[in-house]
CSV table of C-alpha atoms in Angstrom, one decimal:
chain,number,residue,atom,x,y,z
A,14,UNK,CA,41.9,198.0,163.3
A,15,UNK,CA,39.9,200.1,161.0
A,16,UNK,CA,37.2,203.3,161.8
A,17,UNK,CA,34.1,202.3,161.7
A,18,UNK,CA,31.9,204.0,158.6
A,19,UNK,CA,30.0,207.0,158.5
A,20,UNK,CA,32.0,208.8,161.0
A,21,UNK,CA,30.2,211.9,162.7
A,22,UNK,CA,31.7,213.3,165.6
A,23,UNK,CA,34.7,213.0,167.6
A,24,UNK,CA,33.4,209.8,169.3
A,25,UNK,CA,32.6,208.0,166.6
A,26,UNK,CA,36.4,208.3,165.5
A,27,UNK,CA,38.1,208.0,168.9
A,28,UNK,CA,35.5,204.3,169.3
A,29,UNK,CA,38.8,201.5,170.0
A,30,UNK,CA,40.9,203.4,167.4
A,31,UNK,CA,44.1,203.9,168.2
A,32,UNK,CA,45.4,207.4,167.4
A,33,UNK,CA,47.9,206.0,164.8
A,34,UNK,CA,45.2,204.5,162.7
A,35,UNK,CA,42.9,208.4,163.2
A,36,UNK,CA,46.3,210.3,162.0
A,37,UNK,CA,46.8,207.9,158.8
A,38,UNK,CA,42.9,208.2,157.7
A,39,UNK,CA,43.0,212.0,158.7
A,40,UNK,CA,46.5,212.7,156.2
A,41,UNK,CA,44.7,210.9,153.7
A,42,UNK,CA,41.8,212.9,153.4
A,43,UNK,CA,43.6,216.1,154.0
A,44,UNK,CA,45.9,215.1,151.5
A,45,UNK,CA,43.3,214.3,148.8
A,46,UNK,CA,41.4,217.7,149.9
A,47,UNK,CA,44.5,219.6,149.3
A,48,UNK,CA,45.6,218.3,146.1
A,49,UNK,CA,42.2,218.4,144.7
A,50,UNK,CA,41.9,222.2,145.9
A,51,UNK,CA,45.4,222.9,144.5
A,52,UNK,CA,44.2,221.7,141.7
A,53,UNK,CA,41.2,224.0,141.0
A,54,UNK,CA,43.5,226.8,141.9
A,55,UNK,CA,46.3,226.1,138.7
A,56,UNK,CA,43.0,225.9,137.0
A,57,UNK,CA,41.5,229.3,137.9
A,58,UNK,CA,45.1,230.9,137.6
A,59,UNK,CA,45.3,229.1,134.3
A,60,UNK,CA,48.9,227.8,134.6
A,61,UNK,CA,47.6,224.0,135.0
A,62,UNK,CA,49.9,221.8,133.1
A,63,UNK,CA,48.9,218.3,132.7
A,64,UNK,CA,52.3,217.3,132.4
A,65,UNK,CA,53.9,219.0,135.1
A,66,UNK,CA,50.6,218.9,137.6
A,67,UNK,CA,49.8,215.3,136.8
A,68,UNK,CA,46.6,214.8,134.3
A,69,UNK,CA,44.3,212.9,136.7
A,70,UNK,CA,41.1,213.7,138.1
A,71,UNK,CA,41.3,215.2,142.1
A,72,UNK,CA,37.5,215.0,142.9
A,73,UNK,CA,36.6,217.3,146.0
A,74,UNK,CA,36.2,215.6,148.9
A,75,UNK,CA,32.8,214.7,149.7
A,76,UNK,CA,30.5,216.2,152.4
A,77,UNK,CA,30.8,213.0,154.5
A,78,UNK,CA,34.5,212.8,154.1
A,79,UNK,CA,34.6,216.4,155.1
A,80,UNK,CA,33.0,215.9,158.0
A,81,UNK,CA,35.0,213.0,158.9
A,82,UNK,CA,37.9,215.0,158.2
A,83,UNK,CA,36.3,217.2,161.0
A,84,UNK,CA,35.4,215.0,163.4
A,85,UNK,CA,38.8,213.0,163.2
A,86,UNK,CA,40.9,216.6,163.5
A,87,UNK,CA,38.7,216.7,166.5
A,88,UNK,CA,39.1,213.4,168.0
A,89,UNK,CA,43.1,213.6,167.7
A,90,UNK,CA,43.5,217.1,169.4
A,91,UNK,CA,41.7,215.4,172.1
A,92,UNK,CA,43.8,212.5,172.3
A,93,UNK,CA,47.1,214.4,172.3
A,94,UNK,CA,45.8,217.5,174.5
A,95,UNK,CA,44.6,215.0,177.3
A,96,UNK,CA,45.0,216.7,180.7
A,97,UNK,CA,46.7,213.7,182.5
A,98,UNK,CA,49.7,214.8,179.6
A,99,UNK,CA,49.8,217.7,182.3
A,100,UNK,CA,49.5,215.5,185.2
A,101,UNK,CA,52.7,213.6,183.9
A,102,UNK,CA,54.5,216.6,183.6
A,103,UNK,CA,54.2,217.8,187.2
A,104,UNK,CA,54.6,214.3,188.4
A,105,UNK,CA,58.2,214.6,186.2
A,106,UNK,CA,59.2,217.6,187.3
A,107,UNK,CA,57.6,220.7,185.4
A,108,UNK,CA,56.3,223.8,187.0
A,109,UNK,CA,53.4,225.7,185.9
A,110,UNK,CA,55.2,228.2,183.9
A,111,UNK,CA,56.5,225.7,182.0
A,112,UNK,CA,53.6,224.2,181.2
A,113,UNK,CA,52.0,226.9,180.5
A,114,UNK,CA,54.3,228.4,177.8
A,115,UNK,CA,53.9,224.7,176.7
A,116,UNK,CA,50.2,224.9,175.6
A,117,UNK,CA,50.4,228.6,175.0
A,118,UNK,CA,48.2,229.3,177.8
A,119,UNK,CA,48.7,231.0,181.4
A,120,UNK,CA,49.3,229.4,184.4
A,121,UNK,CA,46.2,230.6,186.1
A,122,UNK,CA,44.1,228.7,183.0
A,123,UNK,CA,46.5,225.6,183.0
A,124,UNK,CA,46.0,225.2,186.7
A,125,UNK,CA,42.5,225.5,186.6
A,126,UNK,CA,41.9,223.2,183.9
A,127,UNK,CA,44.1,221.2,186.1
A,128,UNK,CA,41.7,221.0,188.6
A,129,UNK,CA,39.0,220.7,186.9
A,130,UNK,CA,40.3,217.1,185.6
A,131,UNK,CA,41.4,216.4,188.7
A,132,UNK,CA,37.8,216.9,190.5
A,133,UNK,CA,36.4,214.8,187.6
A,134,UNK,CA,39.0,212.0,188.1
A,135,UNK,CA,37.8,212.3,192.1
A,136,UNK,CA,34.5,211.7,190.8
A,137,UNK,CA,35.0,208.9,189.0
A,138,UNK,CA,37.0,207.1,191.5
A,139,UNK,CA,34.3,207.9,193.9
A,140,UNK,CA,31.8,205.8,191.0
A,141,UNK,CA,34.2,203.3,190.1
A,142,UNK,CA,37.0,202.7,192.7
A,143,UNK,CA,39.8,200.8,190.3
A,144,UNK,CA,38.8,204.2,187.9
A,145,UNK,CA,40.1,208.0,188.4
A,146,UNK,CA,42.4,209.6,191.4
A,147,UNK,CA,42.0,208.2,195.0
A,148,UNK,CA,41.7,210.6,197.5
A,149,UNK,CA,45.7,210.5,198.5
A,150,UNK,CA,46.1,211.3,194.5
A,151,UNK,CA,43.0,214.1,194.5
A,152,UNK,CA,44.5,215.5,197.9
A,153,UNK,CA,48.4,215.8,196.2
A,154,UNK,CA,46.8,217.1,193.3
A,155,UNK,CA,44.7,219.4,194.6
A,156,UNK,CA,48.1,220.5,196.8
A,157,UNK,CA,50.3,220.8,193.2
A,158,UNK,CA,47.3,223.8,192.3
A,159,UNK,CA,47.6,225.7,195.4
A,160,UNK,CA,51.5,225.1,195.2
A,161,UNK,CA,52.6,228.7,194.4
A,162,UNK,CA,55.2,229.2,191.6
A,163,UNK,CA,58.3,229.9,194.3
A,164,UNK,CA,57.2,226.7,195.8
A,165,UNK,CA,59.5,224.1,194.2
């Protein structure tokens, strides 16, 4: 599957692209970006050596590719950071502290961004019942926030 052209934002990226695909296209561009940067730097410095650097041309990346670089950086994080990743970790076992060193957060911010997913995943079902958390799933989740640390 490839990305569709003139990718913008996040969503343009993330459109029936599977993350595999964004991270090849993304370390290809920042890989270009870098070498073309390092490039300019040996330059400036003056210890560029043809020889030892390699003698070919690293155009800068363009403004579009740039932004692509952007928007795919953007569209990744999201994929990875996705708050059911949480959700699974509860389910499996993991308290809040745990999570929260985790993400490098506290527990009072992981739980309510916690929450927050789980109220929109309510929503949805409420929308679209094959979609989102039932009301059993919302009311255990909602239960897992409240659950105090001690609580096991």
């Amino acid at each position: 599957m490839t990305l569709p052209e003139n990718i913008t934002t996040w969503r343009d990226a993330r459109y029936d692209v599977p993350v595999s695909r964004q991270l090849e296209r993304y370390n290809e561009l920042a890989a270009r970006n870098e070498s073309a940067r390092a490039r300019v730097e040996l330059v400036a410095r003056g210890i560029y050596d043809p020889d030892r650097h390699g003698a070919g041309d690293r155009p800068p990346l363009t403004v579009a590719e740039h932004i692509e670089l952007l928007a795919l950086a953007e569209s990744i994080a999201r994929t990875v950071r996705h708050p059911a990743n949480v959700h699974h970790a509860l389910l499996a076992g993991a308290t809040w502290a745990d999570i929260a060193l985790a993400v490098g957060s506290d527990e009072h911010a992981v739980r309510r961004d916690y929450r927050q997913w789980a109220d929109d995943q309510h929503d949805l079902n409420q929308h679209h019942p094959h979609l989102g958390m039932t009301a059993d799933e919302y009311a255990a989740a909602t239960a897992r926030v409240a659950r105090s640390t001690t609580d096991a």
